[in-house]
Amino acid sequence: MTEPITASYVQEDDDWKITVSGSGKELTGRAPGIIAARDRADQLVEKLSPPEHSTVVHLLNGSALEFTAAYMTARLTLPEIEPLEVPPPANGKAKEKTGGKPPVPQGKELPKAVDEAKSKEKPEPAKTPAKAAQTS
């Protein structure tokens, strides 16, 4: 037979107080944060009854929905981390090696013959509208 067990959570400052009751027994514990409190509740439940013979209802302020919302918010919230800082290249050596051009990803380079042909071609200077009108 399945034994109903209730795990009640109460926040006290930064810690959580857990009370697990069932089978005519009551156990209490404390944990820092709701995620740790949920883990601690599982440990207390194991002391009361084997896991395969128990159904646990987790309550916050008497509400399973409120507990679930608080617990899932804590689980899905990413911790705040400082932005990654990328140090500048040392003494501009990176520009010297690439000739001032940004590096090309490996496998994306042009064949050497094509690259040399492109550098030999000199683009024709653009004509300004005034000069274009004079030559026509």
PDB file of C-alpha atoms in Angstrom:
ATOM      1  CA  MET A   1       0.000   0.000   0.000  1.00  0.00           C
ATOM      2  CA  THR A   2       1.203   3.516  -0.827  1.00  0.00           C
ATOM      3  CA  GLU A   3       1.889   5.680   2.209  1.00  0.00           C
ATOM      4  CA  PRO A   4       1.084   9.411   1.820  1.00  0.00           C
ATOM      5  CA  ILE A   5       3.873  11.637   3.103  1.00  0.00           C
ATOM      6  CA  THR A   6       3.812  15.425   3.376  1.00  0.00           C
ATOM      7  CA  ALA A   7       6.938  17.585   3.097  1.00  0.00           C
ATOM      8  CA  SER A   8       6.300  21.148   4.254  1.00  0.00           C
ATOM      9  CA  TYR A   9       8.773  23.967   3.606  1.00  0.00           C
ATOM     10  CA  VAL A  10       9.142  27.222   5.530  1.00  0.00           C
ATOM     11  CA  GLN A  11      11.719  29.860   4.581  1.00  0.00           C
ATOM     12  CA  GLU A  12      13.658  31.295   7.516  1.00  0.00           C
ATOM     13  CA  ASP A  13      16.052  34.021   6.326  1.00  0.00           C
ATOM     14  CA  ASP A  14      18.305  32.337   3.738  1.00  0.00           C
ATOM     15  CA  ASP A  15      17.636  28.816   5.037  1.00  0.00           C
ATOM     16  CA  TRP A  16      14.664  26.509   4.636  1.00  0.00           C
ATOM     17  CA  LYS A  17      13.092  24.428   7.381  1.00  0.00           C
ATOM     18  CA  ILE A  18      11.649  21.115   6.185  1.00  0.00           C
ATOM     19  CA  THR A  19       9.094  19.044   8.072  1.00  0.00           C
ATOM     20  CA  VAL A  20       8.354  15.580   6.689  1.00  0.00           C
ATOM     21  CA  SER A  21       5.422  13.719   8.206  1.00  0.00           C
ATOM     22  CA  GLY A  22       3.857  10.346   7.525  1.00  0.00           C
ATOM     23  CA  SER A  23       3.345   6.892   9.071  1.00  0.00           C
ATOM     24  CA  GLY A  24       2.593   8.628  12.372  1.00  0.00           C
ATOM     25  CA  LYS A  25       6.133  10.100  12.501  1.00  0.00           C
ATOM     26  CA  GLU A  26       7.548  13.558  11.897  1.00  0.00           C
ATOM     27  CA  LEU A  27      11.138  14.485  10.977  1.00  0.00           C
ATOM     28  CA  THR A  28      12.613  17.956  10.529  1.00  0.00           C
ATOM     29  CA  GLY A  29      15.688  19.327   8.818  1.00  0.00           C
ATOM     30  CA  ARG A  30      17.265  22.514   7.495  1.00  0.00           C
ATOM     31  CA  ALA A  31      18.971  23.401   4.250  1.00  0.00           C
ATOM     32  CA  PRO A  32      20.385  26.489   2.492  1.00  0.00           C
ATOM     33  CA  GLY A  33      18.168  27.173  -0.520  1.00  0.00           C
ATOM     34  CA  ILE A  34      15.062  25.469  -1.830  1.00  0.00           C
ATOM     35  CA  ILE A  35      16.934  23.040  -4.091  1.00  0.00           C
ATOM     36  CA  ALA A  36      19.005  21.735  -1.168  1.00  0.00           C
ATOM     37  CA  ALA A  37      15.840  21.655   0.947  1.00  0.00           C
ATOM     38  CA  ARG A  38      14.135  19.425  -1.642  1.00  0.00           C
ATOM     39  CA  ASP A  39      17.122  17.043  -1.570  1.00  0.00           C
ATOM     40  CA  ARG A  40      17.051  17.040   2.244  1.00  0.00           C
ATOM     41  CA  ALA A  41      13.326  16.233   2.169  1.00  0.00           C
ATOM     42  CA  ASP A  42      14.079  13.159   0.029  1.00  0.00           C
ATOM     43  CA  GLN A  43      16.604  11.991   2.643  1.00  0.00           C
ATOM     44  CA  LEU A  44      14.052  12.423   5.428  1.00  0.00           C
ATOM     45  CA  VAL A  45      11.392  10.577   3.411  1.00  0.00           C
ATOM     46  CA  GLU A  46      13.744   7.591   3.053  1.00  0.00           C
ATOM     47  CA  LYS A  47      14.016   7.422   6.851  1.00  0.00           C
ATOM     48  CA  LEU A  48      10.223   7.306   7.211  1.00  0.00           C
ATOM     49  CA  SER A  49       9.327   4.833   4.505  1.00  0.00           C
ATOM     50  CA  PRO A  50      10.915   2.959   1.569  1.00  0.00           C
ATOM     51  CA  PRO A  51      10.663   5.103  -1.611  1.00  0.00           C
ATOM     52  CA  GLU A  52       8.654   2.496  -3.535  1.00  0.00           C
ATOM     53  CA  HIS A  53       5.922   2.576  -0.864  1.00  0.00           C
ATOM     54  CA  SER A  54       5.487   6.337  -0.537  1.00  0.00           C
ATOM     55  CA  THR A  55       3.929   9.253  -2.332  1.00  0.00           C
ATOM     56  CA  VAL A  56       5.316  12.617  -1.285  1.00  0.00           C
ATOM     57  CA  VAL A  57       3.413  15.886  -1.532  1.00  0.00           C
ATOM     58  CA  HIS A  58       5.692  18.943  -1.254  1.00  0.00           C
ATOM     59  CA  LEU A  59       3.983  22.024   0.178  1.00  0.00           C
ATOM     60  CA  LEU A  60       5.038  25.659   0.478  1.00  0.00           C
ATOM     61  CA  ASN A  61       2.581  27.772   2.469  1.00  0.00           C
ATOM     62  CA  GLY A  62       0.183  24.801   2.254  1.00  0.00           C
ATOM     63  CA  SER A  63       0.236  24.763  -1.559  1.00  0.00           C
ATOM     64  CA  ALA A  64       1.828  22.177  -3.844  1.00  0.00           C
ATOM     65  CA  LEU A  65       1.542  24.628  -6.736  1.00  0.00           C
ATOM     66  CA  GLU A  66       3.403  27.337  -4.822  1.00  0.00           C
ATOM     67  CA  PHE A  67       6.181  24.869  -3.951  1.00  0.00           C
ATOM     68  CA  THR A  68       6.464  23.717  -7.563  1.00  0.00           C
ATOM     69  CA  ALA A  69       6.634  27.303  -8.855  1.00  0.00           C
ATOM     70  CA  ALA A  70       9.333  28.293  -6.341  1.00  0.00           C
ATOM     71  CA  TYR A  71      11.339  25.103  -6.913  1.00  0.00           C
ATOM     72  CA  MET A  72      11.211  25.280 -10.716  1.00  0.00           C
ATOM     73  CA  THR A  73      12.104  28.970 -10.692  1.00  0.00           C
ATOM     74  CA  ALA A  74      15.179  28.171  -8.602  1.00  0.00           C
ATOM     75  CA  ARG A  75      16.139  25.249 -10.874  1.00  0.00           C
ATOM     76  CA  LEU A  76      15.729  27.168 -14.116  1.00  0.00           C
ATOM     77  CA  THR A  77      17.305  30.454 -13.052  1.00  0.00           C
ATOM     78  CA  LEU A  78      20.858  30.806 -14.309  1.00  0.00           C
ATOM     79  CA  PRO A  79      23.443  31.998 -11.829  1.00  0.00           C
ATOM     80  CA  GLU A  80      24.833  35.463 -12.412  1.00  0.00           C
ATOM     81  CA  ILE A  81      28.318  35.294 -13.876  1.00  0.00           C
ATOM     82  CA  GLU A  82      30.715  38.057 -14.738  1.00  0.00           C
ATOM     83  CA  PRO A  83      31.162  38.795 -18.453  1.00  0.00           C
ATOM     84  CA  LEU A  84      34.135  37.177 -20.118  1.00  0.00           C
ATOM     85  CA  GLU A  85      37.017  39.574 -20.691  1.00  0.00           C
ATOM     86  CA  VAL A  86      39.155  38.998 -23.760  1.00  0.00           C
ATOM     87  CA  PRO A  87      42.632  40.477 -23.379  1.00  0.00           C
ATOM     88  CA  PRO A  88      43.956  42.579 -26.292  1.00  0.00           C
ATOM     89  CA  PRO A  89      46.710  41.049 -28.444  1.00  0.00           C
ATOM     90  CA  ALA A  90      50.161  41.468 -26.922  1.00  0.00           C
ATOM     91  CA  ASN A  91      52.141  44.344 -28.541  1.00  0.00           C
ATOM     92  CA  GLY A  92      50.134  44.191 -31.779  1.00  0.00           C
ATOM     93  CA  LYS A  93      51.934  41.008 -32.854  1.00  0.00           C
ATOM     94  CA  ALA A  94      48.687  39.513 -34.135  1.00  0.00           C
ATOM     95  CA  LYS A  95      48.375  42.303 -36.753  1.00  0.00           C
ATOM     96  CA  GLU A  96      52.005  41.868 -37.847  1.00  0.00           C
ATOM     97  CA  LYS A  97      51.510  38.175 -38.593  1.00  0.00           C
ATOM     98  CA  THR A  98      48.307  38.720 -40.626  1.00  0.00           C
ATOM     99  CA  GLY A  99      49.382  41.956 -42.307  1.00  0.00           C
ATOM    100  CA  GLY A 100      46.668  43.913 -40.513  1.00  0.00           C
ATOM    101  CA  LYS A 101      43.912  41.643 -41.850  1.00  0.00           C
ATOM    102  CA  PRO A 102      41.708  39.601 -39.562  1.00  0.00           C
ATOM    103  CA  PRO A 103      42.639  35.899 -39.560  1.00  0.00           C
ATOM    104  CA  VAL A 104      40.724  33.685 -41.988  1.00  0.00           C
ATOM    105  CA  PRO A 105      39.149  30.551 -40.480  1.00  0.00           C
ATOM    106  CA  GLN A 106      40.979  27.364 -41.358  1.00  0.00           C
ATOM    107  CA  GLY A 107      39.590  25.712 -44.490  1.00  0.00           C
ATOM    108  CA  LYS A 108      38.220  29.040 -45.787  1.00  0.00           C
ATOM    109  CA  GLU A 109      41.448  30.324 -47.379  1.00  0.00           C
ATOM    110  CA  LEU A 110      41.629  30.955 -51.114  1.00  0.00           C
ATOM    111  CA  PRO A 111      44.102  28.882 -53.105  1.00  0.00           C
ATOM    112  CA  LYS A 112      47.477  30.637 -53.288  1.00  0.00           C
ATOM    113  CA  ALA A 113      47.227  31.229 -57.062  1.00  0.00           C
ATOM    114  CA  VAL A 114      43.838  32.953 -56.714  1.00  0.00           C
ATOM    115  CA  ASP A 115      45.045  35.033 -53.766  1.00  0.00           C
ATOM    116  CA  GLU A 116      48.130  36.209 -55.732  1.00  0.00           C
ATOM    117  CA  ALA A 117      46.029  37.048 -58.815  1.00  0.00           C
ATOM    118  CA  LYS A 118      43.657  39.123 -56.706  1.00  0.00           C
ATOM    119  CA  SER A 119      46.507  41.124 -55.187  1.00  0.00           C
ATOM    120  CA  LYS A 120      47.972  41.898 -58.687  1.00  0.00           C
ATOM    121  CA  GLU A 121      44.654  43.330 -59.936  1.00  0.00           C
ATOM    122  CA  LYS A 122      44.320  47.006 -59.166  1.00  0.00           C
ATOM    123  CA  PRO A 123      40.788  48.349 -58.971  1.00  0.00           C
ATOM    124  CA  GLU A 124      39.945  51.263 -61.251  1.00  0.00           C
ATOM    125  CA  PRO A 125      39.409  54.497 -59.301  1.00  0.00           C
ATOM    126  CA  ALA A 126      35.775  55.546 -59.129  1.00  0.00           C
ATOM    127  CA  LYS A 127      34.816  58.539 -61.226  1.00  0.00           C
ATOM    128  CA  THR A 128      33.164  61.461 -59.552  1.00  0.00           C
ATOM    129  CA  PRO A 129      29.995  62.806 -61.230  1.00  0.00           C
ATOM    130  CA  ALA A 130      31.769  66.041 -62.332  1.00  0.00           C
ATOM    131  CA  LYS A 131      34.579  64.131 -64.072  1.00  0.00           C
ATOM    132  CA  ALA A 132      32.125  61.686 -65.648  1.00  0.00           C
ATOM    133  CA  ALA A 133      30.203  64.606 -67.191  1.00  0.00           C
ATOM    134  CA  GLN A 134      33.398  66.166 -68.608  1.00  0.00           C
ATOM    135  CA  THR A 135      34.522  62.971 -70.365  1.00  0.00           C
ATOM    136  CA  SER A 136      31.133  62.353 -72.056  1.00  0.00           C
TER     137      SER A 136
END
